Each structure stands twice: as C-alpha cells, then as structure tokens.
Short mmCIF file of C-alpha atoms (C1' of nucleotides) in Angstrom, two decimals:
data_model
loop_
_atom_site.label_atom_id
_atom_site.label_comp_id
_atom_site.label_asym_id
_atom_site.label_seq_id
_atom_site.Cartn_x
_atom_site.Cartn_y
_atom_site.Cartn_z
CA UNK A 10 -29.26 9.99 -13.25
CA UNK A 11 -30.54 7.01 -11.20
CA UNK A 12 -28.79 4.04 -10.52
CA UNK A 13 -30.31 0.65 -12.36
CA UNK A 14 -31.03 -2.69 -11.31
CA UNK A 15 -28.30 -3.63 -14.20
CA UNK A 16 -25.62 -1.07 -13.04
CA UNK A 17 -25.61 -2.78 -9.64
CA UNK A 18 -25.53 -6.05 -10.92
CA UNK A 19 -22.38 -5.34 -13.44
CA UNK A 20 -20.65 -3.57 -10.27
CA UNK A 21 -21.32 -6.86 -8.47
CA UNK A 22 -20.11 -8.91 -11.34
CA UNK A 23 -17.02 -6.35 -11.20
CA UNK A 24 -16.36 -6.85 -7.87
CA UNK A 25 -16.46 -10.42 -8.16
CA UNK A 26 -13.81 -10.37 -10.90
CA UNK A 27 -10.95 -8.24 -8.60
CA UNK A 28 -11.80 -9.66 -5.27
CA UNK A 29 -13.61 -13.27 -5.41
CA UNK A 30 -16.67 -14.22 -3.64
CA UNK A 31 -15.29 -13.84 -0.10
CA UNK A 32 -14.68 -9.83 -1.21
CA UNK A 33 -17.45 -9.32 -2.44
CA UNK A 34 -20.24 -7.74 -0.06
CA UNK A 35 -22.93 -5.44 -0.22
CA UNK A 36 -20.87 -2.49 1.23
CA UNK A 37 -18.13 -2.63 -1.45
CA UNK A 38 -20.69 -3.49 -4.26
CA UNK A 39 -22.19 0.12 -3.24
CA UNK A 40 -18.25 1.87 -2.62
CA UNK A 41 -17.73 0.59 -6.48
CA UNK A 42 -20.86 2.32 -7.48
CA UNK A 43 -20.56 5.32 -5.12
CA UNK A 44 -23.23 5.00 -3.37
CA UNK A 45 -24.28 4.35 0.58
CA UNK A 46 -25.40 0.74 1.13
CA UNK A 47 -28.90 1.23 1.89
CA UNK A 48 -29.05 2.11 -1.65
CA UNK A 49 -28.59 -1.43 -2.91
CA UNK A 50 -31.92 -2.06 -1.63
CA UNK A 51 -34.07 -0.16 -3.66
CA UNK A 52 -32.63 -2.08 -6.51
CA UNK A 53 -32.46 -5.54 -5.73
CA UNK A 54 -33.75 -7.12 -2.80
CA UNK A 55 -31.34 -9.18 -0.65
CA UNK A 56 -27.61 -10.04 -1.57
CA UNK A 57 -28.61 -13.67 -2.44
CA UNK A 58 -30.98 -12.06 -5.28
CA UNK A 59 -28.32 -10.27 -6.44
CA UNK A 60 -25.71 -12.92 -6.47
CA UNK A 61 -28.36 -14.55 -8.66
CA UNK A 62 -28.22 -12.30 -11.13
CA UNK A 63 -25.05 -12.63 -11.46
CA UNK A 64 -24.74 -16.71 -11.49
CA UNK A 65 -27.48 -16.03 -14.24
CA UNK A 66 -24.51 -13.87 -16.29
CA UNK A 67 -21.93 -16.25 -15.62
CA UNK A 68 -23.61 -18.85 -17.29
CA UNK A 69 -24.47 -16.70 -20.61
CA UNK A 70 -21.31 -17.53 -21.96
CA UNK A 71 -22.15 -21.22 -20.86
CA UNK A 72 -23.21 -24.43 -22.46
CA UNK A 73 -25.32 -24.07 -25.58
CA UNK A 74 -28.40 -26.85 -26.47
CA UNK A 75 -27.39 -28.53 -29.37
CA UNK A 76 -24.45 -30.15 -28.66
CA UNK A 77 -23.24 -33.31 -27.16
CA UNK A 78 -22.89 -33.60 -23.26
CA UNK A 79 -19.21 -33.66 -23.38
CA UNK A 80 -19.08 -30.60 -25.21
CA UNK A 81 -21.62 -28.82 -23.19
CA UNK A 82 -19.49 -30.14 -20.04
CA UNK A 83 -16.06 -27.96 -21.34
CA UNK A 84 -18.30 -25.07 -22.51
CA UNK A 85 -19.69 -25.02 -18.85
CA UNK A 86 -16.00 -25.24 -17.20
CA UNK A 87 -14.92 -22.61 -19.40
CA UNK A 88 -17.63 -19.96 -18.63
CA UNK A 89 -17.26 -20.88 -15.10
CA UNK A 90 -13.76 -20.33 -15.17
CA UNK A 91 -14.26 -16.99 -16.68
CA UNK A 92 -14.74 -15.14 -13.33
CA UNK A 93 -13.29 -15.61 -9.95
CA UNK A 94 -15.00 -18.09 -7.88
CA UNK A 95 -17.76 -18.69 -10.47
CA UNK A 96 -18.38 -22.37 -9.97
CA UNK A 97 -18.41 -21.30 -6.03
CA UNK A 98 -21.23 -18.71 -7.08
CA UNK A 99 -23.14 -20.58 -9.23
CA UNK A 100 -23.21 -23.54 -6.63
CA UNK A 101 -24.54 -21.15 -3.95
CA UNK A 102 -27.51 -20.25 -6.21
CA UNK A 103 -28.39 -23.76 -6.88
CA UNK A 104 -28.31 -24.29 -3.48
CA UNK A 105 -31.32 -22.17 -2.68
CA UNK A 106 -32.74 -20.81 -6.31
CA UNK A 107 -32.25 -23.50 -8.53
CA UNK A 108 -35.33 -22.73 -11.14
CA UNK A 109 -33.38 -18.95 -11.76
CA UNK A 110 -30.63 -21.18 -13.53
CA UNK A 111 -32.16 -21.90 -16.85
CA UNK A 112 -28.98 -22.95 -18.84
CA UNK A 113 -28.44 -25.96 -16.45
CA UNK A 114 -31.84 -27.32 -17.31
CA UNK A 115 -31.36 -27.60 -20.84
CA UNK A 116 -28.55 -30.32 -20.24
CA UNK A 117 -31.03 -32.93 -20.02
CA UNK A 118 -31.98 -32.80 -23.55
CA UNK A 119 -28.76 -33.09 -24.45
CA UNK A 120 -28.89 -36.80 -23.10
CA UNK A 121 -31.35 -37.95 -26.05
CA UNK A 122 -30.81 -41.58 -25.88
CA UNK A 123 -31.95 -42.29 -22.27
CA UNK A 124 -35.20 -42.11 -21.06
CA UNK A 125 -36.30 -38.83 -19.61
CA UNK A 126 -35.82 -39.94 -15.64
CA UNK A 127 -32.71 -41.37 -16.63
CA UNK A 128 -31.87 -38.21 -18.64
CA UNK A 129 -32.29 -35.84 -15.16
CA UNK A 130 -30.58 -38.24 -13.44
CA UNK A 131 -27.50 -38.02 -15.85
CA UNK A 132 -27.38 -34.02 -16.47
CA UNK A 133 -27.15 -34.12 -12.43
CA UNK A 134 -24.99 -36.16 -11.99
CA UNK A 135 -22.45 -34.37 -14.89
CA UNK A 136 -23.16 -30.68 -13.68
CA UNK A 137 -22.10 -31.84 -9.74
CA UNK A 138 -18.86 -32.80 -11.43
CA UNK A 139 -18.10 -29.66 -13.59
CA UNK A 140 -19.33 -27.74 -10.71
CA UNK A 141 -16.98 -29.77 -8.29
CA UNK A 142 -13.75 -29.76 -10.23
CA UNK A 143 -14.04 -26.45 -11.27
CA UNK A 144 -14.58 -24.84 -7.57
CA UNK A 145 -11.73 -27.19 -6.39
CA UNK A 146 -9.34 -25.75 -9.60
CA UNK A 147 -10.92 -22.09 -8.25
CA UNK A 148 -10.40 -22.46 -4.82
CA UNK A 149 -6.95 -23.66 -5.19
CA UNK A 150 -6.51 -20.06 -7.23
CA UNK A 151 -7.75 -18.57 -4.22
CA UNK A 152 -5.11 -19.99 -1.84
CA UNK A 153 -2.09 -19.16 -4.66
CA UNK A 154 -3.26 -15.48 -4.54
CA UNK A 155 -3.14 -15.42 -1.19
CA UNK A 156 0.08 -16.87 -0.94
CA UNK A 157 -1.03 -19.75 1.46
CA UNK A 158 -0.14 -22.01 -1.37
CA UNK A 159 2.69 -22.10 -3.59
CA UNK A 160 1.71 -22.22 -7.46
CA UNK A 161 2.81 -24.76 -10.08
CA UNK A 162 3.56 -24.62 -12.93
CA UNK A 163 1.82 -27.45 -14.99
CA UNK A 164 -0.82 -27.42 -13.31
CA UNK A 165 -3.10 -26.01 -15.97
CA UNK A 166 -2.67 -28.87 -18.73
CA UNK A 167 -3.08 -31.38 -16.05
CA UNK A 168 -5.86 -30.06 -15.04
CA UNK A 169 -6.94 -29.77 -17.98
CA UNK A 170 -6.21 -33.61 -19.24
CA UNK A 171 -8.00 -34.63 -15.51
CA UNK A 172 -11.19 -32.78 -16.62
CA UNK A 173 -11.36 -34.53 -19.68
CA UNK A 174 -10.86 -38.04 -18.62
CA UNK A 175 -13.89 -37.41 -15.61
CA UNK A 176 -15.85 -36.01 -17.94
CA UNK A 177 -15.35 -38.73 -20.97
CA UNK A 178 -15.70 -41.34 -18.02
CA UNK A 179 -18.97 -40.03 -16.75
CA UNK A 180 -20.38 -39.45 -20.20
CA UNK A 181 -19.94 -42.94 -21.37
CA UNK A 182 -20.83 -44.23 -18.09
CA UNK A 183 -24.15 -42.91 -18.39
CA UNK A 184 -24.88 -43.93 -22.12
CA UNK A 185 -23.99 -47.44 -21.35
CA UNK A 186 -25.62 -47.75 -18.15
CA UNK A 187 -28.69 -45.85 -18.64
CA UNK A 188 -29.93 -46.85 -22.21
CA UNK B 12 -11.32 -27.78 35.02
CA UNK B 13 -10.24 -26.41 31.87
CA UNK B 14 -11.17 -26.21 28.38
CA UNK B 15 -10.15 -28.88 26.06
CA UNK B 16 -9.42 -28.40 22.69
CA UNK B 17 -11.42 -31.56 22.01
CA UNK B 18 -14.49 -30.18 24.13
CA UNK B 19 -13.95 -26.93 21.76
CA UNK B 20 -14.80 -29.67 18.69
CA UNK B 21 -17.31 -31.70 20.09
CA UNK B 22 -19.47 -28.21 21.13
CA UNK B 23 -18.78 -27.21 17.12
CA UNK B 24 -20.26 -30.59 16.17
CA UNK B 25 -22.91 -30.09 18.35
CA UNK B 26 -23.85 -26.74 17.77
CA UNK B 27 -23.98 -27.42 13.24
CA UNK B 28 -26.06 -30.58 14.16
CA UNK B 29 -28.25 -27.95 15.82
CA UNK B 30 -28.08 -25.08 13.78
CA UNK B 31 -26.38 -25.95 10.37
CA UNK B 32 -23.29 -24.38 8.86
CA UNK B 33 -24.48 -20.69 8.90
CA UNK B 34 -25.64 -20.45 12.42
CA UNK B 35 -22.41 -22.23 13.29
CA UNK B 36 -20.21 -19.07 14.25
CA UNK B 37 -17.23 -19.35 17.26
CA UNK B 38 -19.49 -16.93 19.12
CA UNK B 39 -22.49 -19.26 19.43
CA UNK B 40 -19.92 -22.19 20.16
CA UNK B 41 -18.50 -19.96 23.22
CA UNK B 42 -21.93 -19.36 24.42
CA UNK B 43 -22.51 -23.23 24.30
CA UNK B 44 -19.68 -23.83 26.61
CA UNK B 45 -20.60 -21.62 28.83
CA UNK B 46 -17.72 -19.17 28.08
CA UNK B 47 -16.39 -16.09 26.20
CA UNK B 48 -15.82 -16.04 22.59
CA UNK B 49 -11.59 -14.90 22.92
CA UNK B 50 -11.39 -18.11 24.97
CA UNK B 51 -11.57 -20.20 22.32
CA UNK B 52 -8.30 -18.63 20.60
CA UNK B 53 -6.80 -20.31 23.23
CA UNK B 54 -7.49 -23.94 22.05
CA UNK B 55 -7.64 -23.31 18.32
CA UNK B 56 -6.04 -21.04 16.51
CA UNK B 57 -8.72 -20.03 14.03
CA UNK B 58 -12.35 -20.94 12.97
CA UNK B 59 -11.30 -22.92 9.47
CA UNK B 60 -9.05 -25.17 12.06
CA UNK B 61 -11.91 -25.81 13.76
CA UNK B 62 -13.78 -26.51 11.09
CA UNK B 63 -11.31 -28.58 9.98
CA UNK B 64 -11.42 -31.19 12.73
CA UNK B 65 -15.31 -31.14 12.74
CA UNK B 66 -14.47 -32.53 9.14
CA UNK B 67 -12.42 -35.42 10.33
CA UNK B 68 -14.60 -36.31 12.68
CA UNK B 69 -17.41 -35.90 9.91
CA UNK B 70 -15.06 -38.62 8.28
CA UNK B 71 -14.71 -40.70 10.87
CA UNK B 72 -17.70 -42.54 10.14
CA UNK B 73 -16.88 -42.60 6.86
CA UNK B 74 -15.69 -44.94 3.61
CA UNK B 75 -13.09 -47.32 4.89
CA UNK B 76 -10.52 -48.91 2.41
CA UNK B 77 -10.82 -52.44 1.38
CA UNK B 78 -14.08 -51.97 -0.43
CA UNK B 79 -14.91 -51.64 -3.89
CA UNK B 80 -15.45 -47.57 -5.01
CA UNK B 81 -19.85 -47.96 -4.77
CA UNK B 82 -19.44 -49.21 -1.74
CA UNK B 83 -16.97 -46.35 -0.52
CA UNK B 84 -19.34 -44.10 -2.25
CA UNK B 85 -22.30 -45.76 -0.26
CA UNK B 86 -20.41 -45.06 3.17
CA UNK B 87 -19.44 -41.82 2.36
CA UNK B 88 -22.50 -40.53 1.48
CA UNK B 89 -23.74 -41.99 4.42
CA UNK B 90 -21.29 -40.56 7.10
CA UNK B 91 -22.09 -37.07 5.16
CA UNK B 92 -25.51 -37.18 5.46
CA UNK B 93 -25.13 -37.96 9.76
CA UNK B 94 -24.58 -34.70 10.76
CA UNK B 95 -26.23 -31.04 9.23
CA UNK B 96 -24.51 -29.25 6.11
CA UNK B 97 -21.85 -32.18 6.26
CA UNK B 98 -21.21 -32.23 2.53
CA UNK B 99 -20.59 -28.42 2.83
CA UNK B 100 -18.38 -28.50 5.83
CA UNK B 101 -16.23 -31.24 4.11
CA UNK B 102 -15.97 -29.15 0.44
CA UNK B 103 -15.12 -25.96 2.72
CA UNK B 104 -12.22 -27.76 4.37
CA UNK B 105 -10.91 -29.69 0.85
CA UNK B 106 -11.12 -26.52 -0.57
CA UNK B 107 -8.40 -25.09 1.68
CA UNK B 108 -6.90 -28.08 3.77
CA UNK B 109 -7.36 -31.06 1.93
CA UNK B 110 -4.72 -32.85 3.04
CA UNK B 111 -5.80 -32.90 6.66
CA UNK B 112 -9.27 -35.16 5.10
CA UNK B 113 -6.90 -38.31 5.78
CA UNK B 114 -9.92 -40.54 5.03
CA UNK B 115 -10.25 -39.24 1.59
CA UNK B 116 -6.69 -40.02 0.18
CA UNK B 117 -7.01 -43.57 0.47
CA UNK B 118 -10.06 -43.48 -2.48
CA UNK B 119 -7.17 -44.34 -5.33
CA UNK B 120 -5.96 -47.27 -3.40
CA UNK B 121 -9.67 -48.69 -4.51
CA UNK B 122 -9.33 -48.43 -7.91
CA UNK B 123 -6.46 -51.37 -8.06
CA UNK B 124 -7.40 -51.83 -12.15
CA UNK B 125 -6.04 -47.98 -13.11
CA UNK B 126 -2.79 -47.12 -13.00
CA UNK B 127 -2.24 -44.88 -10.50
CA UNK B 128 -2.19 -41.41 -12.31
CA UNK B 129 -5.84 -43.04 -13.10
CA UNK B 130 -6.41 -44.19 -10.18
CA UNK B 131 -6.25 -40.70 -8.63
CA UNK B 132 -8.37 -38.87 -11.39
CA UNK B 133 -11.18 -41.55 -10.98
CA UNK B 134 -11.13 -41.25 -7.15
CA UNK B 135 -11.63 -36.77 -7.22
CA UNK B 136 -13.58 -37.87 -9.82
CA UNK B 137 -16.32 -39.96 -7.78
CA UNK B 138 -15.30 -37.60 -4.45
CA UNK B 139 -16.90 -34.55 -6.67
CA UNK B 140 -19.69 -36.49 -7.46
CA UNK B 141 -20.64 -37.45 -4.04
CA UNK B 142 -20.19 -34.20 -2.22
CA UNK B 143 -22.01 -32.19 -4.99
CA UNK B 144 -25.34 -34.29 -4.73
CA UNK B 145 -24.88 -35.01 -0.94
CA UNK B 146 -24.24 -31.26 -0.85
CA UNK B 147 -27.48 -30.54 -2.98
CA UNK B 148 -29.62 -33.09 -0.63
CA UNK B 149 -28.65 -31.10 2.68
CA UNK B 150 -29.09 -27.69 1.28
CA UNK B 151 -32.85 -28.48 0.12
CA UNK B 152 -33.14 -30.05 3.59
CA UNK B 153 -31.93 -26.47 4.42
CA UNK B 154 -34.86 -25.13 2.80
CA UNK B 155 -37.79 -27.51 3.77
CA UNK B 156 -36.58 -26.52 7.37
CA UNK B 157 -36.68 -22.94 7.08
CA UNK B 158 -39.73 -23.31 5.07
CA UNK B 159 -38.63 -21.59 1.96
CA UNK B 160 -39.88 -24.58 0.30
CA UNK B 161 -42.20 -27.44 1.18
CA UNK B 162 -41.23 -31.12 1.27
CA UNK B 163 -42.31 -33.53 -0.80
CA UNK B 164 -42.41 -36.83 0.20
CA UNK B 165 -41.23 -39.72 -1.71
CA UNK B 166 -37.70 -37.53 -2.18
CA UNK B 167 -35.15 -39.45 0.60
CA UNK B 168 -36.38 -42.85 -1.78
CA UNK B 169 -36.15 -40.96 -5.30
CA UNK B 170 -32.44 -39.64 -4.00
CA UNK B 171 -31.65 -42.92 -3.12
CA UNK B 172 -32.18 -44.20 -6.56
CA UNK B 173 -30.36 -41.38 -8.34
CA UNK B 174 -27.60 -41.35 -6.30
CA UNK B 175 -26.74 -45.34 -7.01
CA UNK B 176 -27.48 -44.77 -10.76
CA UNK B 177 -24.46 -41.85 -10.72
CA UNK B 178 -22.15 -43.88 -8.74
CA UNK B 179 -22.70 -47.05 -11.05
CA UNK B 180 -22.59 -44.81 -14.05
CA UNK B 181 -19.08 -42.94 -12.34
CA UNK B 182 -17.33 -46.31 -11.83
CA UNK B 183 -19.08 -47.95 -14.67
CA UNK B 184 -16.89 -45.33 -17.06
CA UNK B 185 -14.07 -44.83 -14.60
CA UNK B 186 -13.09 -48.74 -14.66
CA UNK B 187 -14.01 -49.10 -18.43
CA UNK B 188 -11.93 -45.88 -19.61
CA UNK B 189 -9.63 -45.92 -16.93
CA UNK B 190 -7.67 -49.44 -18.20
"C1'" DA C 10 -38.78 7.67 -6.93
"C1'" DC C 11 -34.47 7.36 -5.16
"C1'" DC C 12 -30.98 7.96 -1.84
"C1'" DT C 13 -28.67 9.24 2.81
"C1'" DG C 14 -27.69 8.66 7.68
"C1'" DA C 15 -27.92 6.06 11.17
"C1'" DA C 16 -28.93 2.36 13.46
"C1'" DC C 17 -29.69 -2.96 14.70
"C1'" DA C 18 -28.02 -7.32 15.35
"C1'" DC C 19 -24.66 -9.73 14.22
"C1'" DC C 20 -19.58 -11.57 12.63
"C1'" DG C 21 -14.04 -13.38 13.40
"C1'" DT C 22 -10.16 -12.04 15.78
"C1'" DT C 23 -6.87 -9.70 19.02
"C1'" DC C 24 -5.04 -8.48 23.30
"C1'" DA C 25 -4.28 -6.21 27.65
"C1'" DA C 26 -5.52 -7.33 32.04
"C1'" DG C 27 -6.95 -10.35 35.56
"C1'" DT C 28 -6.64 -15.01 38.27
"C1'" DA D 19 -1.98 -21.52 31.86
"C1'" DC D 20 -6.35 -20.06 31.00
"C1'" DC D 21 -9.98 -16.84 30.65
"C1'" DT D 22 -12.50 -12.11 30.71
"C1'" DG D 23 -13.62 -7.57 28.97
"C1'" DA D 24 -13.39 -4.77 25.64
"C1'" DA D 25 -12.31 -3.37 21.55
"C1'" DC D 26 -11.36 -3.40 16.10
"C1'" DA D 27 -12.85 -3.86 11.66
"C1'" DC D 28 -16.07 -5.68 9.47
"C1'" DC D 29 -21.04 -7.87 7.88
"C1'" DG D 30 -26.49 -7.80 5.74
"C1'" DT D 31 -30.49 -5.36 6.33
"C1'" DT D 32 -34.00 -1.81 7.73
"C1'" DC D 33 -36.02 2.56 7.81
"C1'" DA D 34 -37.03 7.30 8.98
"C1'" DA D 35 -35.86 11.35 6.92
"C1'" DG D 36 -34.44 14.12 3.19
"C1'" DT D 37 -34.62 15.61 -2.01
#
DNA sequence: ACCTGAACACCGTTCAAGT
DNA sequence: ACCTGAACACCGTTCAAGT
C-alpha cells in the first residue's frame, strides 16, 4: 500500500512531538515512515508545505469563534503548547503562508465592538503576543532538555499568572482605546 | 594583520544586511573576509555567539531608558527595522541568550507606576508585541523581495498606524491594570 | 503511480598540519 | 597565534531509472 499525503504529514507531526522543530527534517520525516527521502516529494511539495500542514493541525485544537478574545487567547496558548515548538512552527508559516492559517482569521470577529480596521488591528496585535510568549515559554523548554539551562520549579504557575495579566492588559487596552 | 573578532561581527552584519538571515551562514561570512570558513572558530566560538553580538549591535541603536514605554517602543522598532531580518535575529538570540540583550532589561525600569513584579510582565509584555509585528513587517519584506508576493504600496504608512494603535493599546492596559 | 538510488549544492563544526 | 585543507555528519531538493 502507498504512502498518503496524510501519513506523511502525521509522521511529521510525530516527529515534531519527540524531537522539536530543529529535529525535524525531511530525512527523518521519511526514516519514521520508512521510506528514502525522495519519496516525500511525490506527496507534498517542499518542506515549508509540509510544515504547513502541520501548523494547520496544531491549530485544530485552537481557538474556537464564539467566544471572547481573552478566552480565545488561552485556547490558542494551550493548543500551541500542545506540541513541541508549536508557537515556533506556527510563526514560521505566518511568516510566508499566512492565508493557509484560517483559525487566526476568525479572531477578528471576536473583537465585535470596534470597527472592522480597528478589529484587524487588535486580533494582530493579541496573536503576536500569544505567539511571542508562548515560543519564549517553548524555547526555554528547549534549552532545559538540552541541559543548557537548569529547570525551575514554579515556573509553570508563573507563567501561567504572566500570561494572564498580558493578555487581560492587552484585551482591555484595545476595548478602551479602540471603541 | 590578523583577524579581529570584531571584523568577524561587522562582516556578519554586513553580509544579513545583504542577504537576510537565511543566506547569512559562517561560510558566506568567511568568503566575505576573504578567508576560510575553520578560521572563524578561531575568533568565535560558534555561529549563535555570533549571532549574538550582531544582536547587540542590532540594539545599539536601540530604546534608551529615560523615556516613557511608546516611546521605547518607537525606538525599538526603529533600530529593528535598520538592518534585514532584525526582529528575527533578536527573537533567535532571546530565545537562547537573553541575558546578553543588555538593552532589553532596562524596559521595567520604564514602567515606574507598577510594582516591579508588574513592571517586568508589562515590559516582555510590550517586547513580544514589538518583535512579533516588526518580525511580521521584515518577513513580508522577505517576500516582496524574492517576489513570492507583490508589494503594495501604501503598506510602510498603514504599518505605521497599526503599530502605534498596539503600543497605545499595550501601555494603555499595562498602566491601567498594572496599578 | 509511486518509489529508489544517487547525485547536487549546500550547511556548521572540528582538527591536524602548516606558517 | 592564526589560518588552511580536508574531512565529518548532516541538510533540502531533483531526477533518471526501476517496478
């Protein structure tokens, strides 16, 4: 049987999970399937397309329409935080393939009292956060794992009480200033 | 004469100006001094170091203390945006040597109404900010120039806007929550 | 249609050996 | 002390050739 465009992108996501972003190439993504690198390339057509994909599945579990902006701001961190490096990946796809991230563009309705400019403006301005502090919490992950850094304890629940306080700040910056 | 270890920096410097952070590689910086790529080990001892003293100087030109947080929002912003991919060079080196970005530790001292627990969550919290849209406006200048994407004119004024309305909205709710 | 084998043009880093 | 030459262990991507 035939290897799918689906298969490679779960063995991506897979790799991802056990060795981060900086582990994660093309050669092992085909080693984890069993399969010669060239391969790869039938399926999907460059590694940025397929680290797409993958941004695109991290963000399934991710913020819902609906809800308020602060809300949709923890539901964000937490899918983010569900992978290794996944506010790193996600932030690499928005660099160059924005439009493929569909979640991140319903955040502006969430901002219904502001006017629709100011609305873009806001969702921007709260996604560069989440994606900020998150990829700082990550990377610092990163660096414990690799023993570079030592870990403490504590850390989580202050980073926890940090996130909330940026993200309450931001939020009812933006209502007040951009009514 | 000798290589310097600051020659080593200012050819790194030159070389992202030129080429941006992904044609920036210790073999191209050899090749712009005129000299093999090993030789370099002998000044620095790895390619993050280097990295991270193309930050500092990146920072050099940067906020200074003794202003209010826009305005050290203003100037860093501006000191990112001098140089190619700065906003990405300066997340790569906070992400695993933030405490060499002197520069950057002096944000809390501008937030004199928090306490300073506050203080320090409101200044990561505007850094984020800043190097996540700076970040975004370099890597679509990324794109126009490899002509992925065409520019639009009108953008550098539109950016201008939206930046200032997240920084007043960031230190609107920082200072207001903050107290 | 799907994959292998092998190559191309790169990387960062190390290290004996030269001067 | 400072650099070269050459290697090591990797990359992403392409593409003829096989099945």
């Amino acid at each position: 049987m035939s290897l799918s465009r689906a298969q490679v992108v779960d063995a991506a996501y897979a790799v991802l999970g056990e060795q981060g972003l900086a582990g994660t190439s093309m050669r092992r993504v085909a080693t984890e399937l069993g399969v010669q690198p060239g391969a790869l390339y039938y399926h999907v057509p460059s590694k940025q397309d397929l680290l797409t994909e993958v941004a695109v599945r991290i963000l399934a579990a991710g913020p819902v329409s609906g809800v308020d902006p602060r809300q949709a701001a923890h539901d964000l961190r937490a899918a983010l935080l569900r992978v290794r490096d996944g506010a790193e990946v996600v932030s690499f796809v928005r660099a160059f393939r924005p439009e493929a991230l569909e979640p991140l563009h319903a955040l502006p309705g969430l901002f219904g009292g502001l006017p629709p400019g100011r609305a873009q403006w806001a969702a921007r301005t709260l996604v560069h956060y989440v994606l900020g502090f998150v990829a700082e919490e990550q990377n610092r992950d990163e660096l414990v794992r690799s023993t570079i850094v030592a870990d403490e304890p504590m850390r989580a629940t202050e980073s926890e009480e940090a996130f909330r306080f940026g993200v309450d700040a931001i939020v009812e910056g933006l209502t007040v200033l951009g009514a």
